[in-house]
mmCIF file of C-alpha atoms in Angstrom:
data_model
loop_
_atom_site.group_PDB
_atom_site.id
_atom_site.type_symbol
_atom_site.label_atom_id
_atom_site.label_comp_id
_atom_site.label_asym_id
_atom_site.label_seq_id
_atom_site.Cartn_x
_atom_site.Cartn_y
_atom_site.Cartn_z
ATOM 1 C CA MET A 111 -14.312 213.598 44.003
ATOM 2 C CA THR A 112 -16.462 216.787 43.924
ATOM 3 C CA SER A 113 -17.902 217.466 40.542
ATOM 4 C CA MET A 114 -20.314 220.142 39.173
ATOM 5 C CA GLU A 115 -22.310 219.463 36.123
ATOM 6 C CA ASP A 116 -23.485 222.189 33.809
ATOM 7 C CA THR A 117 -26.945 220.916 32.531
ATOM 8 C CA ALA A 118 -26.811 223.330 29.529
ATOM 9 C CA ASN A 119 -23.490 221.985 28.108
ATOM 10 C CA THR A 120 -23.278 218.834 30.020
ATOM 11 C CA ALA A 121 -19.767 219.067 31.068
ATOM 12 C CA ILE A 122 -17.792 218.264 34.220
ATOM 13 C CA ARG A 123 -16.178 221.466 35.548
ATOM 14 C CA HIS A 124 -14.462 220.173 38.688
ATOM 15 C CA ILE A 125 -13.050 217.128 40.076
ATOM 16 C CA ALA A 126 -10.954 216.654 43.325
ATOM 17 C CA VAL A 127 -10.042 213.465 45.077
ATOM 18 C CA LEU A 128 -11.421 213.866 48.727
ATOM 19 C CA GLY A 129 -9.680 210.636 50.120
ATOM 20 C CA PHE A 130 -10.274 206.731 50.048
ATOM 21 C CA GLU A 131 -12.363 204.328 51.772
ATOM 22 C CA LYS A 132 -11.508 200.703 52.336
ATOM 23 C CA ARG A 133 -14.222 198.671 50.976
ATOM 24 C CA PHE A 134 -15.156 195.243 49.545
ATOM 25 C CA VAL A 135 -18.437 195.990 48.206
ATOM 26 C CA PRO A 136 -18.399 197.744 45.712
ATOM 27 C CA SER A 137 -15.149 199.703 45.938
ATOM 28 C CA GLN A 138 -12.195 200.700 48.013
ATOM 29 C CA HIS A 139 -12.080 204.573 46.804
ATOM 30 C CA TYR A 140 -15.010 207.074 46.566
ATOM 31 C CA TRP A 141 -15.931 210.664 45.354
ATOM 32 C CA GLN A 142 -18.849 212.932 45.805
ATOM 33 C CA ASP A 143 -20.636 215.418 43.730
ATOM 34 C CA LEU A 144 -22.335 218.612 44.876
ATOM 35 C CA SER A 145 -25.648 216.883 45.312
ATOM 36 C CA GLU A 146 -24.025 214.959 48.107
ATOM 37 C CA LYS A 147 -24.452 211.743 46.408
ATOM 38 C CA VAL A 148 -21.683 209.055 46.945
ATOM 39 C CA VAL A 149 -20.342 207.589 43.750
ATOM 40 C CA TYR A 150 -18.262 204.573 44.198
ATOM 41 C CA ARG A 151 -15.528 203.606 41.587
ATOM 42 C CA ARG A 152 -12.751 201.146 41.864
ATOM 43 C CA PHE A 153 -9.200 201.955 41.080
ATOM 44 C CA THR A 154 -9.392 198.928 38.559
ATOM 45 C CA GLU A 155 -12.621 200.703 37.056
ATOM 46 C CA ILE A 156 -10.697 203.904 36.504
ATOM 47 C CA TYR A 157 -7.772 202.065 34.886
ATOM 48 C CA GLU A 158 -10.197 200.350 32.524
ATOM 49 C CA PHE A 159 -11.712 203.636 31.678
ATOM 50 C CA HIS A 160 -8.301 205.119 31.089
ATOM 51 C CA LYS A 161 -7.468 202.088 28.551
ATOM 52 C CA MET A 162 -10.671 202.924 26.737
ATOM 53 C CA LEU A 163 -10.245 206.384 26.451
ATOM 54 C CA LYS A 164 -6.696 205.838 24.662
ATOM 55 C CA GLU A 165 -8.245 203.530 22.274
ATOM 56 C CA MET A 166 -10.919 206.106 21.367
ATOM 57 C CA PHE A 167 -8.165 208.750 20.764
ATOM 58 C CA PRO A 168 -5.186 207.029 19.578
ATOM 59 C CA ILE A 169 -3.519 210.195 18.140
ATOM 60 C CA GLU A 170 -4.100 211.971 21.597
ATOM 61 C CA ALA A 171 -2.713 208.672 23.162
ATOM 62 C CA GLY A 172 0.427 208.853 21.247
ATOM 63 C CA ASP A 173 -0.191 205.574 19.344
ATOM 64 C CA ILE A 174 0.762 207.250 16.032
ATOM 65 C CA ASN A 175 3.346 209.717 17.256
ATOM 66 C CA PRO A 176 4.463 209.700 20.998
ATOM 67 C CA GLU A 177 5.072 213.438 20.812
ATOM 68 C CA SER A 178 1.551 214.013 20.093
ATOM 69 C CA ARG A 179 0.222 212.425 23.471
ATOM 70 C CA VAL A 180 -1.910 214.673 25.657
ATOM 71 C CA ILE A 181 -3.703 212.031 27.518
ATOM 72 C CA PRO A 182 -2.062 211.847 30.829
ATOM 73 C CA HIS A 183 -0.423 208.677 32.031
ATOM 74 C CA LEU A 184 -1.891 206.374 34.899
ATOM 75 C CA GLN A 185 0.033 203.528 36.495
ATOM 76 C CA ALA A 186 -1.596 200.120 36.228
ATOM 77 C CA PRO A 187 -3.004 198.598 39.496
ATOM 78 C CA ARG A 188 -1.281 195.630 41.268
ATOM 79 C CA TRP A 189 -2.717 192.771 43.269
ATOM 80 C CA PHE A 190 -3.205 193.793 46.625
ATOM 81 C CA ASP A 191 -1.835 197.391 46.974
ATOM 82 C CA GLY A 192 -2.694 197.770 50.539
ATOM 83 C CA GLN A 193 -3.676 200.954 52.402
ATOM 84 C CA ARG A 194 -0.570 202.579 52.095
ATOM 85 C CA ALA A 195 -0.331 202.272 48.156
ATOM 86 C CA ALA A 196 -3.863 203.695 48.336
ATOM 87 C CA GLU A 197 -2.673 206.581 50.349
ATOM 88 C CA ASN A 198 0.183 207.274 47.970
ATOM 89 C CA ARG A 199 -1.715 206.899 44.945
ATOM 90 C CA GLN A 200 -4.148 210.021 45.947
ATOM 91 C CA GLY A 201 -1.818 212.535 44.705
ATOM 92 C CA ALA A 202 -1.206 210.895 41.408
ATOM 93 C CA LEU A 203 -4.907 209.999 40.843
ATOM 94 C CA SER A 204 -5.614 214.001 41.736
ATOM 95 C CA GLU A 205 -3.201 215.082 38.679
ATOM 96 C CA TYR A 206 -4.406 212.479 36.295
ATOM 97 C CA LEU A 207 -8.178 213.990 37.004
ATOM 98 C CA HIS A 208 -6.860 217.498 36.889
ATOM 99 C CA ALA A 209 -5.096 216.860 33.609
ATOM 100 C CA LEU A 210 -8.143 214.964 32.229
ATOM 101 C CA LEU A 211 -10.537 218.036 32.459
ATOM 102 C CA GLY A 212 -7.810 219.999 30.862
ATOM 103 C CA LEU A 213 -7.926 218.243 27.710
ATOM 104 C CA PRO A 214 -9.516 219.221 24.539
ATOM 105 C CA VAL A 215 -13.603 219.493 24.668
ATOM 106 C CA LYS A 216 -14.025 216.671 22.411
ATOM 107 C CA ILE A 217 -12.107 214.365 25.135
ATOM 108 C CA SER A 218 -13.105 215.998 28.224
ATOM 109 C CA ARG A 219 -16.704 216.253 27.195
ATOM 110 C CA CYS A 220 -17.050 212.904 25.365
ATOM 111 C CA PRO A 221 -19.855 210.524 26.373
ATOM 112 C CA HIS A 222 -17.324 208.042 27.768
ATOM 113 C CA VAL A 223 -16.187 210.357 30.129
ATOM 114 C CA LEU A 224 -19.545 211.927 31.174
ATOM 115 C CA SER A 225 -20.903 208.474 31.478
ATOM 116 C CA PHE A 226 -18.252 207.283 33.786
ATOM 117 C CA PHE A 227 -18.601 210.017 36.318
ATOM 118 C CA ARG A 228 -22.373 210.058 36.231
ATOM 119 C CA VAL A 229 -24.369 208.654 39.460
ATOM 120 C CA ARG A 230 -25.228 205.020 39.057
ATOM 121 C CA PRO A 231 -28.080 202.975 40.826
ATOM 122 C CA ASP A 232 -25.625 200.977 42.702
ATOM 123 C CA ASP A 233 -24.056 204.113 44.241
ATOM 124 C CA LEU A 234 -27.210 204.974 45.804
ATOM 125 C CA LYS A 235 -27.850 201.712 47.321
ATOM 126 C CA LEU A 236 -25.194 199.264 48.353
ATOM 127 C CA PRO A 237 -25.889 195.601 47.367
ATOM 128 C CA THR A 238 -27.034 193.109 50.177
ATOM 129 C CA ASP A 239 -24.958 190.213 51.308
ATOM 130 C CA SER A 240 -27.204 187.674 49.244
ATOM 131 C CA GLN A 241 -26.072 189.733 46.132
ATOM 132 C CA ALA A 242 -22.347 189.779 46.885
ATOM 133 C CA LYS A 243 -20.179 187.313 45.042
ATOM 134 C CA LYS A 244 -17.587 185.250 46.624
ATOM 135 C CA PRO A 245 -14.121 187.183 46.439
ATOM 136 C CA GLU A 246 -11.906 186.242 43.403
ATOM 137 C CA THR A 247 -8.176 186.797 43.298
ATOM 138 C CA TYR A 248 -6.114 187.811 40.304
ATOM 139 C CA LEU A 249 -2.231 186.994 40.650
ATOM 140 C CA ILE A 250 0.302 188.906 39.132
ATOM 141 C CA PRO A 251 3.746 187.332 38.464
ATOM 142 C CA LYS A 252 6.097 188.819 41.733
ATOM 143 C CA ASP A 253 8.749 190.135 39.354
ATOM 144 C CA GLY A 254 6.158 192.487 37.931
ATOM 145 C CA GLN A 255 7.746 191.744 34.418
ATOM 146 C CA GLY A 256 4.708 189.825 33.213
ATOM 147 C CA SER A 257 1.991 191.153 30.805
ATOM 148 C CA ALA A 258 -1.843 190.816 30.930
ATOM 149 C CA ALA A 259 -1.484 187.486 29.076
ATOM 150 C CA HIS A 260 0.181 185.956 32.097
ATOM 151 C CA ILE A 261 -2.287 187.115 34.782
ATOM 152 C CA THR A 262 -3.795 184.040 36.535
ATOM 153 C CA GLY A 263 -7.446 184.440 37.387
ATOM 154 C CA PRO A 264 -9.840 184.630 38.518
ATOM 155 C CA LEU A 265 -8.514 182.199 41.189
ATOM 156 C CA ILE A 266 -10.904 180.804 43.726
ATOM 157 C CA LEU A 267 -9.493 181.102 47.447
ATOM 158 C CA GLN A 268 -9.450 178.083 49.411
ATOM 159 C CA SER A 269 -12.010 178.382 52.431
ATOM 160 C CA TYR A 270 -10.774 177.205 56.151
ATOM 161 C CA ARG A 271 -12.555 177.285 59.404
ATOM 162 C CA ALA A 272 -11.220 178.582 62.470
ATOM 163 C CA ILE A 273 -10.878 175.925 65.345
ATOM 164 C CA ALA A 274 -10.573 178.510 68.227
ATOM 165 C CA THR A 275 -10.795 181.977 68.884
ATOM 166 C CA TYR A 276 -7.659 184.135 68.112
ATOM 167 C CA GLU A 277 -7.176 187.710 69.286
ATOM 168 C CA LYS A 278 -4.814 189.588 67.238
ATOM 169 C CA SER A 279 -1.694 191.460 68.754
ATOM 170 C CA SER A 280 -0.578 193.582 65.949
ATOM 171 C CA PRO A 281 -2.418 195.810 63.530
ATOM 172 C CA SER A 282 -1.577 193.598 60.601
ATOM 173 C CA GLU A 283 -3.135 190.584 61.911
ATOM 174 C CA MET A 284 -6.778 189.586 62.056
ATOM 175 C CA ALA A 285 -8.863 188.168 64.634
ATOM 176 C CA VAL A 286 -11.206 185.057 64.214
ATOM 177 C CA ALA A 287 -13.714 183.518 66.315
ATOM 178 C CA THR A 288 -14.237 179.876 66.590
ATOM 179 C CA GLY A 289 -16.296 178.510 63.446
ATOM 180 C CA ASP A 290 -15.333 181.712 61.452
ATOM 181 C CA VAL A 291 -14.865 180.593 57.788
ATOM 182 C CA VAL A 292 -12.028 182.674 55.987
ATOM 183 C CA ASP A 293 -10.670 182.740 52.722
ATOM 184 C CA VAL A 294 -6.807 182.259 52.551
ATOM 185 C CA VAL A 295 -4.953 184.407 49.981
ATOM 186 C CA GLU A 296 -1.438 183.354 50.847
ATOM 187 C CA LYS A 297 0.230 180.499 52.710
ATOM 188 C CA SER A 298 3.551 181.676 54.074
ATOM 189 C CA GLU A 299 6.124 179.162 55.198
ATOM 190 C CA SER A 300 6.451 181.265 58.539
ATOM 191 C CA GLY A 301 3.209 179.479 59.482
ATOM 192 C CA TRP A 302 1.197 183.081 59.173
ATOM 193 C CA TRP A 303 -1.521 182.731 56.262
ATOM 194 C CA PHE A 304 -3.041 185.895 54.964
ATOM 195 C CA CYS A 305 -6.725 185.466 55.190
ATOM 196 C CA GLN A 306 -9.819 187.604 54.121
ATOM 197 C CA THR A 307 -13.469 187.967 55.081
ATOM 198 C CA LYS A 308 -16.166 190.249 53.736
ATOM 199 C CA ALA A 309 -15.256 192.839 56.089
ATOM 200 C CA THR A 310 -11.802 192.364 56.991
ATOM 201 C CA ARG A 311 -8.407 190.861 56.057
ATOM 202 C CA GLY A 312 -5.092 190.099 57.661
ATOM 203 C CA TRP A 313 -2.767 187.372 59.190
ATOM 204 C CA VAL A 314 -3.756 184.391 61.146
ATOM 205 C CA PRO A 315 -1.692 181.480 62.527
ATOM 206 C CA ALA A 316 -2.377 178.527 60.367
ATOM 207 C CA SER A 317 -2.499 176.386 63.572
ATOM 208 C CA PHE A 318 -5.918 177.797 64.101
ATOM 209 C CA LEU A 319 -7.342 176.862 60.840
ATOM 210 C CA GLU A 320 -8.399 173.692 59.544
ATOM 211 C CA PRO A 321 -9.763 172.479 55.984
ATOM 212 C CA LEU A 322 -13.529 172.130 55.522
ATOM 213 C CA ASP A 323 -13.337 168.704 53.970
ATOM 214 C CA SER A 324 -10.482 166.947 56.135
ATOM 215 C CA PRO A 325 -8.384 167.674 59.222
ATOM 216 C CA ASP A 326 -5.277 166.948 57.249
ATOM 217 C CA GLU A 327 -3.668 169.484 55.080
ATOM 218 C CA ALA A 328 -3.382 168.062 51.449
ATOM 219 C CA GLU A 329 -0.511 170.259 50.578
ATOM 220 C CA ASP A 330 1.982 169.316 53.305
ATOM 221 C CA PRO A 331 4.880 167.508 51.733
ATOM 222 C CA GLU A 332 6.469 164.293 52.967
ATOM 223 C CA PRO A 333 9.517 164.030 55.141
ATOM 224 C CA ASN A 334 12.881 164.236 53.310
ATOM 225 C CA TYR A 335 15.409 162.347 55.769
ATOM 226 C CA ALA A 336 18.326 163.578 53.294
ATOM 227 C CA GLY A 337 17.686 167.002 55.012
ATOM 228 C CA GLU A 338 18.217 170.628 53.652
ATOM 229 C CA PRO A 339 20.835 172.487 54.948
ATOM 230 C CA TYR A 340 19.653 175.766 57.194
ATOM 231 C CA VAL A 341 21.244 178.017 59.327
ATOM 232 C CA VAL A 342 19.541 179.438 62.421
ATOM 233 C CA ILE A 343 19.138 183.225 62.356
ATOM 234 C CA LYS A 344 17.308 183.645 65.881
ATOM 235 C CA GLY A 345 17.644 181.432 68.802
ATOM 236 C CA TYR A 346 14.932 179.610 70.330
ATOM 237 C CA ALA A 347 14.545 177.759 73.699
ATOM 238 C CA ALA A 348 12.289 174.736 73.532
ATOM 239 C CA VAL A 349 8.867 174.909 75.450
ATOM 240 C CA GLU A 350 7.381 171.404 74.647
ATOM 241 C CA GLU A 351 9.012 168.216 74.788
ATOM 242 C CA ASP A 352 9.058 167.653 71.080
ATOM 243 C CA GLU A 353 10.799 170.840 70.262
ATOM 244 C CA VAL A 354 14.455 171.563 70.209
ATOM 245 C CA SER A 355 16.570 174.450 71.335
ATOM 246 C CA LEU A 356 19.107 175.937 69.111
ATOM 247 C CA SER A 357 21.083 179.172 69.110
ATOM 248 C CA GLU A 358 21.958 181.687 66.454
ATOM 249 C CA GLY A 359 24.186 180.552 63.938
ATOM 250 C CA ASP A 360 23.733 176.946 64.550
ATOM 251 C CA ALA A 361 23.892 174.695 61.223
ATOM 252 C CA ILE A 362 20.996 172.302 61.119
ATOM 253 C CA GLU A 363 18.951 170.065 58.517
ATOM 254 C CA VAL A 364 15.444 170.591 57.740
ATOM 255 C CA ILE A 365 13.752 167.080 57.203
ATOM 256 C CA HIS A 366 9.758 167.864 57.321
ATOM 257 C CA LYS A 367 8.505 171.110 56.208
ATOM 258 C CA LEU A 368 5.073 171.606 57.596
ATOM 259 C CA LEU A 369 2.616 174.391 56.505
ATOM 260 C CA ASP A 370 1.916 175.370 60.190
ATOM 261 C CA GLY A 371 5.344 177.062 60.258
ATOM 262 C CA TRP A 372 6.878 174.444 62.812
ATOM 263 C CA TRP A 373 9.546 172.237 60.944
ATOM 264 C CA VAL A 374 11.129 169.301 62.053
ATOM 265 C CA VAL A 375 14.877 169.830 62.027
ATOM 266 C CA ARG A 376 17.790 167.671 62.833
ATOM 267 C CA LYS A 377 21.137 168.550 64.355
ATOM 268 C CA GLU A 378 23.438 165.430 64.464
ATOM 269 C CA ASP A 379 20.986 162.535 65.481
ATOM 270 C CA ALA A 380 18.454 164.652 67.617
ATOM 271 C CA THR A 381 15.414 165.758 65.899
ATOM 272 C CA GLY A 382 12.364 168.393 66.874
ATOM 273 C CA TYR A 383 10.056 171.051 65.877
ATOM 274 C CA PHE A 384 11.388 174.487 65.409
ATOM 275 C CA PRO A 385 10.043 177.794 63.935
ATOM 276 C CA SER A 386 10.572 177.912 60.396
ATOM 277 C CA MET A 387 10.576 181.903 60.448
ATOM 278 C CA TYR A 388 13.980 181.620 62.576
ATOM 279 C CA LEU A 389 15.703 179.698 59.899
ATOM 280 C CA GLN A 390 17.580 180.617 56.594
ATOM 281 C CA LYS A 391 18.473 178.426 53.840
ATOM 282 C CA ALA A 392 22.212 177.970 54.123
ATOM 283 C CA GLY A 393 24.330 179.990 51.465
ATOM 284 C CA GLN A 394 21.739 182.674 51.153
ATOM 285 C CA ALA A 395 22.206 186.391 51.873
ATOM 286 C CA PRO A 396 20.621 187.870 55.057
ATOM 287 C CA ALA A 397 17.246 188.983 54.388
ATOM 288 C CA PRO A 398 16.480 192.416 55.095
ATOM 289 C CA ALA A 399 15.341 193.598 58.516
ATOM 290 C CA PRO A 400 11.287 194.021 58.459
ATOM 291 C CA ARG A 401 9.780 197.159 58.807
ATOM 292 C CA PRO A 402 8.484 198.255 62.348
ATOM 293 C CA GLY A 403 4.909 197.080 62.911
ATOM 294 C CA ARG A 404 5.248 194.195 60.932
ATOM 295 C CA VAL A 405 7.553 191.911 63.230
ATOM 296 C CA ARG A 406 5.515 188.790 64.284
ATOM 297 C CA GLY A 407 6.784 186.078 66.518
ATOM 298 C CA ALA A 408 6.528 182.565 65.885
ATOM 299 C CA PRO A 409 2.971 181.555 65.567
ATOM 300 C CA PRO A 410 1.418 179.155 68.139
ATOM 301 C CA ARG A 411 1.350 175.356 67.640
ATOM 302 C CA ARG A 412 -1.761 173.296 67.478
ATOM 303 C CA SER A 413 -1.041 171.261 70.755
ATOM 304 C CA THR A 414 -0.957 174.638 72.717
ATOM 305 C CA ILE A 415 -4.462 175.848 71.486
ATOM 306 C CA ARG A 416 -7.059 175.621 74.431
ATOM 307 C CA ASN A 417 -10.728 174.707 73.737
ATOM 308 C CA ALA A 418 -10.096 173.810 70.019
ATOM 309 C CA GLN A 419 -12.987 172.723 68.273
ATOM 310 C CA SER A 420 -12.794 170.707 65.155
ATOM 311 C CA ILE A 421 -15.732 169.848 63.014
ATOM 312 C CA HIS A 422 -13.966 166.562 61.975
ATOM 313 C CA GLN A 423 -14.288 163.245 64.222
ATOM 314 C CA ARG A 424 -10.508 162.256 63.657
ATOM 315 C CA SER A 425 -7.560 164.144 64.389
ATOM 316 C CA ARG A 426 -4.752 165.123 62.090
ATOM 317 C CA LYS A 427 -2.212 162.398 61.065
ATOM 318 C CA ARG A 428 1.149 163.428 62.510
ATOM 319 C CA LEU A 429 4.495 161.588 63.061
ATOM 320 C CA SER A 430 5.766 161.426 66.758
ATOM 321 C CA GLN A 431 9.258 162.602 67.190
ATOM 322 C CA GLU A 432 10.310 159.356 68.075
ATOM 323 C CA ALA A 433 9.350 158.167 64.574
ATOM 324 C CA TYR A 434 11.269 161.053 63.159
ATOM 325 C CA ARG A 435 14.347 160.078 65.210
ATOM 326 C CA ARG A 436 13.970 156.423 64.299
ATOM 327 C CA ASN A 437 13.553 157.107 60.613
ATOM 328 C CA SER A 438 16.473 159.625 60.800
ATOM 329 C CA VAL A 439 18.708 157.558 62.536
ATOM 330 C CA ARG A 440 18.071 154.594 60.176
ATOM 331 C CA PHE A 441 18.470 156.928 56.957
ATOM 332 C CA LEU A 442 21.903 158.261 58.544
ATOM 333 C CA GLN A 443 23.240 154.786 59.258
ATOM 334 C CA GLN A 444 22.427 153.472 55.643
ATOM 335 C CA ARG A 445 24.078 156.558 54.291
ATOM 336 C CA ARG A 446 27.225 155.971 56.292
ATOM 337 C CA ARG A 447 27.384 152.339 55.796
ATOM 338 C CA PRO A 448 29.978 151.627 52.738
ATOM 339 C CA GLY A 449 28.734 149.329 50.343
ATOM 340 C CA PRO A 450 30.572 146.014 49.374
ATOM 341 C CA GLY A 451 33.589 147.126 47.041
ATOM 342 C CA GLY A 452 32.027 150.405 46.262
ATOM 343 C CA PRO A 453 30.894 153.736 47.722
ATOM 344 C CA ALA A 454 28.585 154.289 50.202
ATOM 345 C CA PRO A 455 24.754 153.616 49.024
ATOM 346 C CA GLY A 456 22.429 156.301 48.420
ATOM 347 C CA PRO A 457 19.143 157.006 50.000
ATOM 348 C CA ALA A 458 16.893 153.939 50.355
ATOM 349 C CA PRO A 459 13.965 154.167 48.046
ATOM 350 C CA SER A 460 11.422 154.437 51.105
ATOM 351 C CA ALA A 461 13.278 157.478 52.314
ATOM 352 C CA ARG A 462 13.582 159.329 48.881
ATOM 353 C CA SER A 463 11.471 162.199 48.295
ATOM 354 C CA PRO A 464 9.126 162.174 45.121
ATOM 355 C CA GLN A 465 11.309 164.553 43.456
ATOM 356 C CA GLN A 466 14.142 162.045 43.756
ATOM 357 C CA ALA A 467 12.389 158.894 42.733
ATOM 358 C CA ALA A 468 10.624 160.419 39.756
ATOM 359 C CA PRO A 469 12.490 160.691 36.596
ATOM 360 C CA GLN A 470 13.707 164.142 35.740
ATOM 361 C CA THR A 471 11.569 165.283 32.738
ATOM 362 C CA PRO A 472 11.838 168.614 31.059
ATOM 363 C CA PRO A 473 9.167 171.021 31.963
ATOM 364 C CA ARG A 474 6.554 171.677 29.369
ATOM 365 C CA PRO A 475 6.343 175.310 28.133
ATOM 366 C CA LYS A 476 3.280 176.914 29.550
ATOM 367 C CA PRO A 477 0.644 177.744 26.841
ATOM 368 C CA GLN A 478 0.153 181.355 26.368
ATOM 369 C CA PRO A 479 -2.998 182.835 24.846
ATOM 370 C CA ALA A 480 -2.670 184.434 21.428
ATOM 371 C CA VAL A 481 -2.385 188.196 21.719
ATOM 372 C CA PRO A 482 -3.376 190.242 18.399
ATOM 373 C CA PRO A 483 -0.475 192.386 17.101
ATOM 374 C CA ARG A 484 -0.681 196.116 17.610
ATOM 375 C CA PRO A 485 -2.061 197.760 14.413
ATOM 376 C CA SER A 486 0.301 199.767 12.366
ATOM 377 C CA ALA A 487 0.251 203.614 12.002
ATOM 378 C CA GLU A 488 -0.964 203.267 8.480
ATOM 379 C CA LEU A 489 -3.928 200.901 9.435
ATOM 380 C CA ILE A 490 -4.878 203.357 12.163
ATOM 381 C CA LEU A 491 -4.797 206.174 9.643
ATOM 382 C CA HIS A 492 -6.529 204.193 7.037
ATOM 383 C CA ARG A 493 -9.384 203.530 9.923
ATOM 384 C CA CYS A 494 -9.590 207.250 11.062
ATOM 385 C CA SER A 495 -12.365 209.575 9.844
ATOM 386 C CA GLU A 496 -12.098 211.937 7.138
ATOM 387 C CA SER A 497 -11.962 214.907 9.727
ATOM 388 C CA THR A 498 -9.024 213.270 11.222
ATOM 389 C CA LYS A 499 -7.104 212.667 8.111
ATOM 390 C CA ARG A 500 -7.535 216.255 7.159
ATOM 391 C CA LYS A 501 -6.007 217.473 10.497
ATOM 392 C CA LEU A 502 -2.976 215.197 9.957
ATOM 393 C CA ALA A 503 -2.560 216.056 6.231
ATOM 394 C CA PRO A 504 -0.362 219.202 6.726
ATOM 395 C CA ALA A 505 1.970 216.974 9.524
ATOM 396 C CA THR A 506 2.603 214.273 6.894
#
């Protein structure tokens, strides 16, 4: 933003948003004053400044009477807004700042406003890599209805290492080189993981990443030979021997969901790997078509990666398709075989998933931190200064 400061009266006379810049240290947005010094402020900082301003002036914020509000509104930030949200936010932020300077002098020239827009030492010299902290992520419930008490964080992200070089094929992806260490923000069932480094972020195939402590993925679930019904929404022709070819509309059963996005599916007695992003749970409404530029194909499989270099001496533990078929056929035979004088027996104990074997216990409610109640209008008036009470006396 451009700002002019009157040294005699110590007031900001003009603010205008010039644009935004994608940064990790210290900010994603920037402003400039007439001395050509760059001032960095995170949008989260602006929102905290806005909340503090409302606490300092409760009458003008509408806490006592909503009709008396003069402080402009500012939408709260959300986790990972992205570049498009930053672009759309510029207009609202410009209106907010313009309205801010139009407020009464006691607000627009208060020390809180002046100090927030004053040039800081960190604005003149960016911190070095040794001073930068490891990224922390704060997650907000996806339904958007949670309050500040429901925000989880800071959440330390899991670090993974790239076993081979990956060149991105779309703007939403991120290229990695062999040995690069990335922080994983989101693990999608499609096999595409959203990762970030200090300089960039984007989607990376999970098959190109390995945990730092073990070659095995600890979050991979156990096979469920009872199967879950799914429908093929996009056909795929098998390329490797252990894959299966399916057509759009085929009904199948998923018996093993792997995090690399290639699930083991069963059709009749045949099993094989199939891209999870081409499947949809039976009975669900069709998903909306993705926007142009966000369409990604099935991620590559680990077995097709050339020159993969792992730091672990042993390889991943994976069942062969022969083992999947054998266990699946045995399970289906047990399910079809009628018991003596009774209905068909249920799944064998060894084939049941942990959720089926464990007794169902009601989930315990998640403890919530105590939130102090909002003070009443009478209490706010009681704590106001005598000058404020005199101003409110005629209205009451």
